[in-house]
PDB file of C-alpha atoms and ligand atoms in Angstrom:
ATOM      1  CA  MET S   1     142.766  68.617  24.103  1.00  0.00           C
ATOM      2  CA  GLN S   2     141.863  71.525  26.347  1.00  0.00           C
ATOM      3  CA  VAL S   3     143.146  71.421  29.943  1.00  0.00           C
ATOM      4  CA  SER S   4     142.704  73.551  33.055  1.00  0.00           C
ATOM      5  CA  PRO S   5     144.900  74.012  36.141  1.00  0.00           C
ATOM      6  CA  LYS S   6     145.193  71.162  38.616  1.00  0.00           C
ATOM      7  CA  VAL S   7     147.129  72.072  41.766  1.00  0.00           C
ATOM      8  CA  LYS S   8     147.843  69.632  44.585  1.00  0.00           C
ATOM      9  CA  LEU S   9     149.900  69.943  47.738  1.00  0.00           C
ATOM     10  CA  ILE S  10     151.703  66.599  47.577  1.00  0.00           C
ATOM     11  CA  ARG S  11     154.280  66.835  50.414  1.00  0.00           C
ATOM     12  CA  TYR S  12     155.175  69.203  53.219  1.00  0.00           C
ATOM     13  CA  THR S  13     157.352  69.456  56.310  1.00  0.00           C
ATOM     14  CA  ALA S  14     155.747  67.433  59.094  1.00  0.00           C
ATOM     15  CA  ASP S  15     154.161  69.735  61.709  1.00  0.00           C
ATOM     16  CA  PRO S  16     155.137  72.883  59.804  1.00  0.00           C
ATOM     17  CA  GLU S  17     153.877  75.281  62.481  1.00  0.00           C
ATOM     18  CA  ALA S  18     155.612  73.400  65.293  1.00  0.00           C
ATOM     19  CA  THR S  19     158.829  73.365  63.227  1.00  0.00           C
ATOM     20  CA  VAL S  20     158.673  77.133  62.718  1.00  0.00           C
ATOM     21  CA  ALA S  21     157.808  77.731  66.389  1.00  0.00           C
ATOM     22  CA  LEU S  22     160.701  75.532  67.522  1.00  0.00           C
ATOM     23  CA  ALA S  23     163.181  77.359  65.280  1.00  0.00           C
ATOM     24  CA  ALA S  24     161.971  80.741  66.558  1.00  0.00           C
ATOM     25  CA  LYS S  25     161.832  79.778  70.249  1.00  0.00           C
ATOM     26  CA  LEU S  26     165.373  78.477  70.084  1.00  0.00           C
ATOM     27  CA  CYS S  27     166.505  82.014  69.271  1.00  0.00           C
ATOM     28  CA  TYR S  28     165.065  83.397  72.520  1.00  0.00           C
ATOM     29  CA  SER S  29     165.618  80.547  74.959  1.00  0.00           C
ATOM     30  CA  ASP S  30     168.460  79.061  76.998  1.00  0.00           C
ATOM     31  CA  ARG S  31     166.679  75.673  77.160  1.00  0.00           C
ATOM     32  CA  GLU S  32     167.717  72.421  75.459  1.00  0.00           C
ATOM     33  CA  VAL S  33     166.139  71.655  72.073  1.00  0.00           C
ATOM     34  CA  ASP S  34     164.456  68.500  73.489  1.00  0.00           C
ATOM     35  CA  ASP S  35     162.764  70.571  76.244  1.00  0.00           C
ATOM     36  CA  LEU S  36     161.614  73.139  73.724  1.00  0.00           C
ATOM     37  CA  THR S  37     160.298  70.408  71.416  1.00  0.00           C
ATOM     38  CA  ASP S  38     158.222  68.810  74.223  1.00  0.00           C
ATOM     39  CA  ASN S  39     156.796  72.183  75.123  1.00  0.00           C
ATOM     40  CA  ILE S  40     155.936  73.065  71.538  1.00  0.00           C
ATOM     41  CA  MET S  41     154.369  69.731  70.669  1.00  0.00           C
ATOM     42  CA  SER S  42     152.056  69.896  73.702  1.00  0.00           C
ATOM     43  CA  GLY S  43     150.861  73.469  73.182  1.00  0.00           C
ATOM     44  CA  ASP S  44     149.047  75.696  70.703  1.00  0.00           C
ATOM     45  CA  ASN S  45     151.560  77.696  68.679  1.00  0.00           C
ATOM     46  CA  GLY S  46     149.023  79.993  67.023  1.00  0.00           C
ATOM     47  CA  ALA S  47     149.532  83.074  69.219  1.00  0.00           C
ATOM     48  CA  PHE S  48     153.315  82.695  69.145  1.00  0.00           C
ATOM     49  CA  ILE S  49     153.393  82.448  65.332  1.00  0.00           C
ATOM     50  CA  ALA S  50     151.098  85.480  65.043  1.00  0.00           C
ATOM     51  CA  ARG S  51     153.522  87.445  67.258  1.00  0.00           C
ATOM     52  CA  LEU S  52     156.487  86.336  65.137  1.00  0.00           C
ATOM     53  CA  MET S  53     154.777  87.591  61.974  1.00  0.00           C
ATOM     54  CA  GLU S  54     153.914  90.925  63.619  1.00  0.00           C
ATOM     55  CA  MET S  55     157.537  91.336  64.747  1.00  0.00           C
ATOM     56  CA  GLY S  56     158.753  90.644  61.201  1.00  0.00           C
ATOM     57  CA  HIS S  57     160.837  87.697  62.434  1.00  0.00           C
ATOM     58  CA  HIS S  58     160.294  85.724  59.233  1.00  0.00           C
ATOM     59  CA  SER S  59     163.442  83.623  58.897  1.00  0.00           C
ATOM     60  CA  PRO S  60     162.090  80.682  61.022  1.00  0.00           C
ATOM     61  CA  THR S  61     159.350  80.222  58.390  1.00  0.00           C
ATOM     62  CA  GLU S  62     162.069  79.069  55.980  1.00  0.00           C
ATOM     63  CA  HIS S  63     162.195  75.741  57.873  1.00  0.00           C
ATOM     64  CA  ALA S  64     158.760  74.677  56.588  1.00  0.00           C
ATOM     65  CA  SER S  65     158.631  73.540  52.953  1.00  0.00           C
ATOM     66  CA  PHE S  66     155.665  72.760  50.729  1.00  0.00           C
ATOM     67  CA  THR S  67     155.758  70.724  47.503  1.00  0.00           C
ATOM     68  CA  PHE S  68     153.023  71.065  44.877  1.00  0.00           C
ATOM     69  CA  SER S  69     152.198  69.275  41.670  1.00  0.00           C
ATOM     70  CA  ILE S  70     150.885  71.674  39.048  1.00  0.00           C
ATOM     71  CA  GLU S  71     149.346  70.302  35.859  1.00  0.00           C
ATOM     72  CA  GLY S  72     147.093  71.636  33.138  1.00  0.00           C
ATOM     73  CA  VAL S  73     148.922  74.956  32.910  1.00  0.00           C
ATOM     74  CA  SER S  74     150.536  76.702  29.974  1.00  0.00           C
ATOM     75  CA  ARG S  75     154.154  77.346  29.088  1.00  0.00           C
ATOM     76  CA  ALA S  76     153.182  81.030  29.509  1.00  0.00           C
ATOM     77  CA  LEU S  77     152.612  80.278  33.199  1.00  0.00           C
ATOM     78  CA  LEU S  78     155.911  78.404  33.359  1.00  0.00           C
ATOM     79  CA  ALA S  79     157.809  81.498  32.202  1.00  0.00           C
ATOM     80  CA  GLN S  80     156.282  83.475  35.067  1.00  0.00           C
ATOM     81  CA  ILE S  81     156.429  81.019  37.960  1.00  0.00           C
ATOM     82  CA  THR S  82     160.067  80.137  37.300  1.00  0.00           C
ATOM     83  CA  ARG S  83     161.014  83.809  37.848  1.00  0.00           C
ATOM     84  CA  HIS S  84     160.636  82.991  41.552  1.00  0.00           C
ATOM     85  CA  ARG S  85     164.210  82.117  42.340  1.00  0.00           C
ATOM     86  CA  ILE S  86     163.763  80.924  45.929  1.00  0.00           C
ATOM     87  CA  ALA S  87     161.777  77.936  44.680  1.00  0.00           C
ATOM     88  CA  SER S  88     162.713  74.532  43.233  1.00  0.00           C
ATOM     89  CA  PHE S  89     161.245  73.242  39.985  1.00  0.00           C
ATOM     90  CA  SER S  90     161.110  70.006  38.019  1.00  0.00           C
ATOM     91  CA  VAL S  91     159.348  70.472  34.694  1.00  0.00           C
ATOM     92  CA  ARG S  92     158.276  67.985  32.043  1.00  0.00           C
ATOM     93  CA  SER S  93     160.865  68.093  29.285  1.00  0.00           C
ATOM     94  CA  GLN S  94     159.981  68.988  25.704  1.00  0.00           C
ATOM     95  CA  ARG S  95     163.093  67.100  24.609  1.00  0.00           C
ATOM     96  CA  TYR S  96     162.379  63.740  26.230  1.00  0.00           C
ATOM     97  CA  VAL S  97     158.608  63.927  25.847  1.00  0.00           C
ATOM     98  CA  SER S  98     157.055  64.313  22.403  1.00  0.00           C
ATOM     99  CA  GLU S  99     154.433  67.058  22.021  1.00  0.00           C
ATOM    100  CA  ASP S 100     152.886  65.460  18.930  1.00  0.00           C
ATOM    101  CA  SER S 101     149.476  65.427  20.674  1.00  0.00           C
ATOM    102  CA  PHE S 102     149.981  68.362  23.019  1.00  0.00           C
ATOM    103  CA  ASN S 103     147.232  69.599  25.333  1.00  0.00           C
ATOM    104  CA  TYR S 104     146.614  73.325  25.555  1.00  0.00           C
ATOM    105  CA  VAL S 105     145.060  76.022  27.710  1.00  0.00           C
ATOM    106  CA  ILE S 106     142.274  78.177  26.266  1.00  0.00           C
ATOM    107  CA  PRO S 107     142.218  81.673  27.824  1.00  0.00           C
ATOM    108  CA  PRO S 108     138.801  82.419  29.444  1.00  0.00           C
ATOM    109  CA  ALA S 109     138.597  85.662  27.432  1.00  0.00           C
ATOM    110  CA  ILE S 110     138.611  83.592  24.222  1.00  0.00           C
ATOM    111  CA  GLU S 111     135.955  81.237  25.637  1.00  0.00           C
ATOM    112  CA  GLU S 112     133.804  84.260  26.467  1.00  0.00           C
ATOM    113  CA  LEU S 113     133.815  85.200  22.777  1.00  0.00           C
ATOM    114  CA  GLY S 114     131.721  82.089  22.152  1.00  0.00           C
ATOM    115  CA  ALA S 115     131.803  78.717  20.418  1.00  0.00           C
ATOM    116  CA  ALA S 116     132.993  80.045  17.044  1.00  0.00           C
ATOM    117  CA  ALA S 117     136.017  81.727  18.624  1.00  0.00           C
ATOM    118  CA  VAL S 118     136.882  78.579  20.566  1.00  0.00           C
ATOM    119  CA  ALA S 119     136.560  76.451  17.403  1.00  0.00           C
ATOM    120  CA  ARG S 120     138.898  78.862  15.599  1.00  0.00           C
ATOM    121  CA  TYR S 121     141.433  78.629  18.433  1.00  0.00           C
ATOM    122  CA  VAL S 122     141.227  74.816  18.544  1.00  0.00           C
ATOM    123  CA  GLY S 123     141.739  74.747  14.755  1.00  0.00           C
ATOM    124  CA  GLN S 124     144.873  76.860  15.158  1.00  0.00           C
ATOM    125  CA  MET S 125     146.183  74.453  17.819  1.00  0.00           C
ATOM    126  CA  ASP S 126     145.548  71.549  15.429  1.00  0.00           C
ATOM    127  CA  THR S 127     147.466  73.377  12.710  1.00  0.00           C
ATOM    128  CA  ILE S 128     150.428  73.934  15.033  1.00  0.00           C
ATOM    129  CA  MET S 129     150.285  70.247  15.987  1.00  0.00           C
ATOM    130  CA  ASP S 130     150.564  69.390  12.273  1.00  0.00           C
ATOM    131  CA  TRP S 131     153.515  71.765  11.879  1.00  0.00           C
ATOM    132  CA  TYR S 132     155.183  70.164  14.913  1.00  0.00           C
ATOM    133  CA  ARG S 133     154.717  66.640  13.493  1.00  0.00           C
ATOM    134  CA  ASP S 134     156.043  67.849  10.137  1.00  0.00           C
ATOM    135  CA  TRP S 135     159.233  69.048  11.768  1.00  0.00           C
ATOM    136  CA  GLN S 136     159.532  65.903  13.873  1.00  0.00           C
ATOM    137  CA  SER S 137     159.520  63.755  10.768  1.00  0.00           C
ATOM    138  CA  ALA S 138     161.728  66.172   8.803  1.00  0.00           C
ATOM    139  CA  LEU S 139     164.293  66.094  11.600  1.00  0.00           C
ATOM    140  CA  GLY S 140     164.028  62.340  12.251  1.00  0.00           C
ATOM    141  CA  ARG S 141     162.049  60.886  15.159  1.00  0.00           C
ATOM    142  CA  GLY S 142     163.309  60.912  18.746  1.00  0.00           C
ATOM    143  CA  GLU S 143     164.791  63.224  21.283  1.00  0.00           C
ATOM    144  CA  SER S 144     166.864  65.325  18.905  1.00  0.00           C
ATOM    145  CA  SER S 145     163.854  66.012  16.666  1.00  0.00           C
ATOM    146  CA  ASN S 146     161.699  66.985  19.672  1.00  0.00           C
ATOM    147  CA  GLU S 147     164.403  69.405  20.729  1.00  0.00           C
ATOM    148  CA  ASP S 148     164.065  71.465  17.546  1.00  0.00           C
ATOM    149  CA  ALA S 149     160.460  70.731  16.528  1.00  0.00           C
ATOM    150  CA  ARG S 150     159.333  72.344  19.812  1.00  0.00           C
ATOM    151  CA  PHE S 151     160.340  75.773  18.521  1.00  0.00           C
ATOM    152  CA  ILE S 152     157.048  75.833  16.615  1.00  0.00           C
ATOM    153  CA  LEU S 153     154.926  75.223  19.739  1.00  0.00           C
ATOM    154  CA  PRO S 154     152.653  77.885  21.288  1.00  0.00           C
ATOM    155  CA  ASN S 155     152.704  79.383  24.783  1.00  0.00           C
ATOM    156  CA  ALA S 156     149.322  77.688  25.236  1.00  0.00           C
ATOM    157  CA  CYS S 157     150.983  74.240  25.242  1.00  0.00           C
ATOM    158  CA  GLU S 158     150.409  72.391  28.510  1.00  0.00           C
ATOM    159  CA  THR S 159     153.208  71.764  30.956  1.00  0.00           C
ATOM    160  CA  LYS S 160     153.416  69.885  34.245  1.00  0.00           C
ATOM    161  CA  MET S 161     155.745  70.580  37.129  1.00  0.00           C
ATOM    162  CA  ILE S 162     156.646  69.855  40.724  1.00  0.00           C
ATOM    163  CA  VAL S 163     157.345  73.029  42.694  1.00  0.00           C
ATOM    164  CA  THR S 164     158.743  73.357  46.197  1.00  0.00           C
ATOM    165  CA  MET S 165     158.758  76.607  48.156  1.00  0.00           C
ATOM    166  CA  ASN S 166     159.417  77.328  51.789  1.00  0.00           C
ATOM    167  CA  ALA S 167     156.772  79.240  53.743  1.00  0.00           C
ATOM    168  CA  ARG S 168     158.644  82.538  53.544  1.00  0.00           C
ATOM    169  CA  GLU S 169     158.892  82.363  49.757  1.00  0.00           C
ATOM    170  CA  LEU S 170     155.255  81.280  49.522  1.00  0.00           C
ATOM    171  CA  MET S 171     154.194  84.359  51.500  1.00  0.00           C
ATOM    172  CA  HIS S 172     156.101  86.556  49.053  1.00  0.00           C
ATOM    173  CA  PHE S 173     154.708  84.612  46.071  1.00  0.00           C
ATOM    174  CA  PHE S 174     151.136  85.091  47.348  1.00  0.00           C
ATOM    175  CA  GLU S 175     151.698  88.843  47.753  1.00  0.00           C
ATOM    176  CA  LEU S 176     152.704  89.156  44.108  1.00  0.00           C
ATOM    177  CA  ARG S 177     150.655  86.482  42.382  1.00  0.00           C
ATOM    178  CA  CYS S 178     147.319  86.552  44.243  1.00  0.00           C
ATOM    179  CA  CYS S 179     147.148  90.235  43.285  1.00  0.00           C
ATOM    180  CA  ASN S 180     144.586  91.261  40.658  1.00  0.00           C
ATOM    181  CA  ARG S 181     147.459  92.781  38.682  1.00  0.00           C
ATOM    182  CA  ALA S 182     148.995  89.315  38.205  1.00  0.00           C
ATOM    183  CA  GLN S 183     148.064  87.460  35.011  1.00  0.00           C
ATOM    184  CA  TRP S 184     144.872  85.355  35.359  1.00  0.00           C
ATOM    185  CA  GLU S 185     146.435  81.903  35.045  1.00  0.00           C
ATOM    186  CA  ILE S 186     149.221  82.294  37.608  1.00  0.00           C
ATOM    187  CA  ARG S 187     146.747  84.162  39.837  1.00  0.00           C
ATOM    188  CA  SER S 188     144.335  81.225  39.835  1.00  0.00           C
ATOM    189  CA  VAL S 189     147.210  78.815  40.578  1.00  0.00           C
ATOM    190  CA  ALA S 190     148.477  81.056  43.414  1.00  0.00           C
ATOM    191  CA  TRP S 191     145.029  81.212  45.067  1.00  0.00           C
ATOM    192  CA  LYS S 192     144.740  77.427  44.825  1.00  0.00           C
ATOM    193  CA  MET S 193     148.190  77.011  46.405  1.00  0.00           C
ATOM    194  CA  LEU S 194     147.151  79.380  49.205  1.00  0.00           C
ATOM    195  CA  GLU S 195     143.979  77.362  49.794  1.00  0.00           C
ATOM    196  CA  GLU S 196     146.048  74.162  50.044  1.00  0.00           C
ATOM    197  CA  VAL S 197     148.589  75.493  52.562  1.00  0.00           C
ATOM    198  CA  VAL S 198     145.965  77.189  54.738  1.00  0.00           C
ATOM    199  CA  LYS S 199     144.428  73.754  55.301  1.00  0.00           C
ATOM    200  CA  ILE S 200     147.734  72.517  56.715  1.00  0.00           C
ATOM    201  CA  ALA S 201     149.167  75.588  58.461  1.00  0.00           C
ATOM    202  CA  PRO S 202     146.334  78.072  59.157  1.00  0.00           C
ATOM    203  CA  ASN S 203     148.295  80.176  61.661  1.00  0.00           C
ATOM    204  CA  LEU S 204     151.324  80.498  59.425  1.00  0.00           C
ATOM    205  CA  PHE S 205     149.356  81.635  56.371  1.00  0.00           C
ATOM    206  CA  ARG S 206     146.602  83.484  58.257  1.00  0.00           C
ATOM    207  CA  ASP S 207     147.373  86.930  56.812  1.00  0.00           C
ATOM    208  CA  CYS S 208     148.535  85.784  53.381  1.00  0.00           C
ATOM    209  CA  GLY S 209     147.290  86.967  50.034  1.00  0.00           C
ATOM    210  CA  PRO S 210     148.020  90.026  47.917  1.00  0.00           C
ATOM    211  CA  ALA S 211     149.944  92.891  49.509  1.00  0.00           C
ATOM    212  CA  CYS S 212     146.837  95.124  49.786  1.00  0.00           C
ATOM    213  CA  LEU S 213     145.458  92.878  52.539  1.00  0.00           C
ATOM    214  CA  ASN S 214     148.219  93.977  54.877  1.00  0.00           C
ATOM    215  CA  GLY S 215     148.746  97.617  53.966  1.00  0.00           C
ATOM    216  CA  ALA S 216     148.529 100.029  51.080  1.00  0.00           C
ATOM    217  CA  CYS S 217     148.437  98.623  47.541  1.00  0.00           C
ATOM    218  CA  PRO S 218     151.990  98.799  46.116  1.00  0.00           C
ATOM    219  CA  GLU S 219     150.698  99.140  42.533  1.00  0.00           C
ATOM    220  CA  GLY S 220     150.105 102.888  42.780  1.00  0.00           C
ATOM    221  CA  LYS S 221     148.190 104.256  39.767  1.00  0.00           C
ATOM    222  CA  LYS S 222     147.823 100.728  38.396  1.00  0.00           C
ATOM    223  CA  SER S 223     145.975  99.542  41.506  1.00  0.00           C
ATOM    224  CA  CYS S 224     142.744  97.631  40.784  1.00  0.00           C
ATOM    225  CA  GLY S 225     141.137  99.608  43.641  1.00  0.00           C
ATOM    226  CA  LYS S 226     139.355  96.479  44.852  1.00  0.00           C
ATOM    227  CA  ALA S 227     141.143  95.785  48.142  1.00  0.00           C
ATOM    228  CA  SER S 228     137.901  95.260  50.065  1.00  0.00           C
ATOM    229  CA  GLU S 229     136.582  92.772  47.448  1.00  0.00           C
ATOM    230  CA  VAL S 230     139.911  90.932  47.532  1.00  0.00           C
ATOM    231  CA  LYS S 231     139.767  90.766  51.323  1.00  0.00           C
ATOM    232  CA  ALA S 232     136.210  89.399  51.168  1.00  0.00           C
ATOM    233  CA  THR S 233     137.374  86.686  48.694  1.00  0.00           C
ATOM    234  CA  ARG S 234     140.278  85.748  50.960  1.00  0.00           C
ATOM    235  CA  ASP S 235     138.086  85.692  54.096  1.00  0.00           C
ATOM    236  CA  LYS S 236     135.478  83.550  52.319  1.00  0.00           C
ATOM    237  CA  LEU S 237     138.129  81.088  51.166  1.00  0.00           C
ATOM    238  CA  PHE S 238     139.646  80.800  54.646  1.00  0.00           C
ATOM    239  CA  ALA S 239     136.199  80.392  56.241  1.00  0.00           C
ATOM    240  CA  ALA S 240     135.371  77.580  53.767  1.00  0.00           C
ATOM    241  CA  VAL S 241     138.631  75.810  54.606  1.00  0.00           C
ATOM    242  CA  LYS S 242     137.891  76.148  58.334  1.00  0.00           C
ATOM    243  CA  SER S 243     134.367  74.799  57.998  1.00  0.00           C
ATOM    244  CA  ASP S 244     135.558  71.871  55.817  1.00  0.00           C
ATOM    245  CA  LYS S 245     138.090  70.991  58.520  1.00  0.00           C
ATOM    246  CA  ALA S 246     135.438  71.158  61.235  1.00  0.00           C
ATOM    247  CA  LYS S 247     133.242  68.585  59.404  1.00  0.00           C
TER     248      LYS S 247
HETATM  249  C1  FAD X 301     152.135  91.779  38.036  1.00  0.00           C
HETATM  250  C2  FAD X 301     153.531  91.372  37.618  1.00  0.00           C
HETATM  251  C3  FAD X 301     154.036  91.824  36.417  1.00  0.00           C
HETATM  252  C4  FAD X 301     155.335  91.469  36.007  1.00  0.00           C
HETATM  253  N1  FAD X 301     155.812  91.926  34.803  1.00  0.00           N
HETATM  254  C5  FAD X 301     157.065  91.621  34.429  1.00  0.00           C
HETATM  255  C6  FAD X 301     157.617  92.096  33.192  1.00  0.00           C
HETATM  256  O1  FAD X 301     156.960  92.799  32.441  1.00  0.00           O
HETATM  257  N2  FAD X 301     158.880  91.730  32.845  1.00  0.00           N
HETATM  258  C7  FAD X 301     159.646  90.949  33.679  1.00  0.00           C
HETATM  259  O2  FAD X 301     160.796  90.665  33.331  1.00  0.00           O
HETATM  260  N3  FAD X 301     159.168  90.476  34.840  1.00  0.00           N
HETATM  261  C8  FAD X 301     157.907  90.781  35.236  1.00  0.00           C
HETATM  262  N4  FAD X 301     157.425  90.287  36.424  1.00  0.00           N
HETATM  263  C9  FAD X 301     158.260  89.390  37.205  1.00  0.00           C
HETATM  264  C10 FAD X 301     158.950  90.123  38.393  1.00  0.00           C
HETATM  265  O3  FAD X 301     159.778  91.164  37.920  1.00  0.00           O
HETATM  266  C11 FAD X 301     159.782  89.157  39.224  1.00  0.00           C
HETATM  267  O4  FAD X 301     160.836  88.628  38.452  1.00  0.00           O
HETATM  268  C12 FAD X 301     158.974  88.007  39.768  1.00  0.00           C
HETATM  269  O5  FAD X 301     157.747  88.447  40.291  1.00  0.00           O
HETATM  270  C13 FAD X 301     159.759  87.309  40.885  1.00  0.00           C
HETATM  271  O6  FAD X 301     159.749  88.158  42.013  1.00  0.00           O
HETATM  272  P1  FAD X 301     160.947  88.282  43.017  1.00  0.00           P
HETATM  273  O7  FAD X 301     162.223  88.559  42.302  1.00  0.00           O
HETATM  274  O8  FAD X 301     160.559  89.254  44.099  1.00  0.00           O
HETATM  275  O9  FAD X 301     160.865  86.861  43.694  1.00  0.00           O
HETATM  276  P2  FAD X 301     161.887  85.700  44.013  1.00  0.00           P
HETATM  277  O10 FAD X 301     162.808  85.398  42.898  1.00  0.00           O
HETATM  278  O11 FAD X 301     160.985  84.642  44.490  1.00  0.00           O
HETATM  279  O12 FAD X 301     162.752  86.254  45.191  1.00  0.00           O
HETATM  280  C14 FAD X 301     162.202  86.517  46.481  1.00  0.00           C
HETATM  281  C15 FAD X 301     162.966  87.680  47.092  1.00  0.00           C
HETATM  282  O13 FAD X 301     164.319  87.271  47.331  1.00  0.00           O
HETATM  283  C16 FAD X 301     165.185  88.365  47.106  1.00  0.00           C
HETATM  284  N5  FAD X 301     166.107  87.974  46.019  1.00  0.00           N
HETATM  285  C17 FAD X 301     166.027  86.890  45.209  1.00  0.00           C
HETATM  286  N6  FAD X 301     167.059  86.848  44.366  1.00  0.00           N
HETATM  287  C18 FAD X 301     167.803  87.955  44.616  1.00  0.00           C
HETATM  288  C19 FAD X 301     168.998  88.495  44.059  1.00  0.00           C
HETATM  289  N7  FAD X 301     169.645  87.905  43.060  1.00  0.00           N
HETATM  290  N8  FAD X 301     169.483  89.627  44.579  1.00  0.00           N
HETATM  291  C20 FAD X 301     168.867  90.250  45.593  1.00  0.00           C
HETATM  292  N9  FAD X 301     167.713  89.818  46.165  1.00  0.00           N
HETATM  293  C21 FAD X 301     167.201  88.676  45.694  1.00  0.00           C
HETATM  294  C22 FAD X 301     164.323  89.565  46.729  1.00  0.00           C
HETATM  295  O14 FAD X 301     164.032  90.286  47.892  1.00  0.00           O
HETATM  296  C23 FAD X 301     163.072  88.918  46.186  1.00  0.00           C
HETATM  297  O15 FAD X 301     161.912  89.739  46.284  1.00  0.00           O
HETATM  298  C24 FAD X 301     156.140  90.633  36.846  1.00  0.00           C
HETATM  299  C25 FAD X 301     155.601  90.176  38.056  1.00  0.00           C
HETATM  300  C26 FAD X 301     154.329  90.532  38.457  1.00  0.00           C
HETATM  301  C27 FAD X 301     153.792  90.004  39.757  1.00  0.00           C
END
C-alpha cells in the first residue's frame, strides 16, 4: 500500500524557550538559579533569545529537546536522516517485524507520469513482495528469515522512527534539509518538523530554514537561485502558524 509522510512532534522539553533563556542568563549573572528562574518565568524571553542568536551564543539551545514520530517515509529517507549524528533514533526493525506486506513510498515524479506509470511501479512492488515472501519461506519463517529476506527489499519500503534532536541540531538540520538542494522526501519532512517546532518555540526557531534565509547560499554554482521564493514560503508558513495560534 502507498504511504506518505506523517510527522508529529510527540514530546519536548517543558518551556523550551524559558529553559534556553535560563541556561544563557546563568552565564552572565551572579544571581541564584531560583531568582533567575522566577524572573524568566514571569517575563517575555523573545528579545533575549533573539539577542543570543545574533551573538552566536548557541550552546544554551542544546538544553531544549524535541522528539518526533516519523511514519510513512522510505528507507531512502532513513539513510539520509541518520547521517545527522547529533540526533537519537529508534527505527522499526526489519528483523523483528516481517515486511511480507510492506508499504511503500511512490516518488511524486513517478505519479506525475500518470496512472500507467504508477500501476507499473505498484506491480514492481508486488513482485518484490513475492520475492521477499519466497525468501522468507526458503529460509524458514521468523526473525532469522526476515534478517536475510530483507536484502531483496527496495529503498521505497516504508519505515517508521522516533527521532530526538536538541534545538541546536534542529537549526543545523533545517539549514541543510529545508534547502531546495536536499532530496524531496527529507525536505518535506524537514519543513514539517520546522512547522511543528515553530508552534511551540516561535522565538527560538524564528530565523530557521535553509541557509540562504540568513546569508548567501552556500551551494555556489549549484544554488537553486530561489532564495526570495524560499523566504516567501517560510514567511507564509510562520504566518499561518501564528494565525492558527491566535484562533
Ligand atoms: C544536499 C545534500 C547532499 C548530500 N549528498 C551526500 C552524498 O552524496 N554523499 C554522502 O555521503 N553524504 C551526503 N550528504 C550528507 C552530508 O554529507 C552529511 O553527512 C549530513 O548532511 C549530516 O550533516 P552534518 O555532518 O553537518 O550533521 P550532523 O551529523 O548532524 O552534525 C552536526 C554538526 O556537528 C559537528 N560534528 C558532528 N560530528 C562530528 C565529528 N565526528 N567531527 C567533527 N565535527 C562533528 C559538525 O559541525 C556538524 O556539522 C548530503 C547532504 C545534503 C544536505
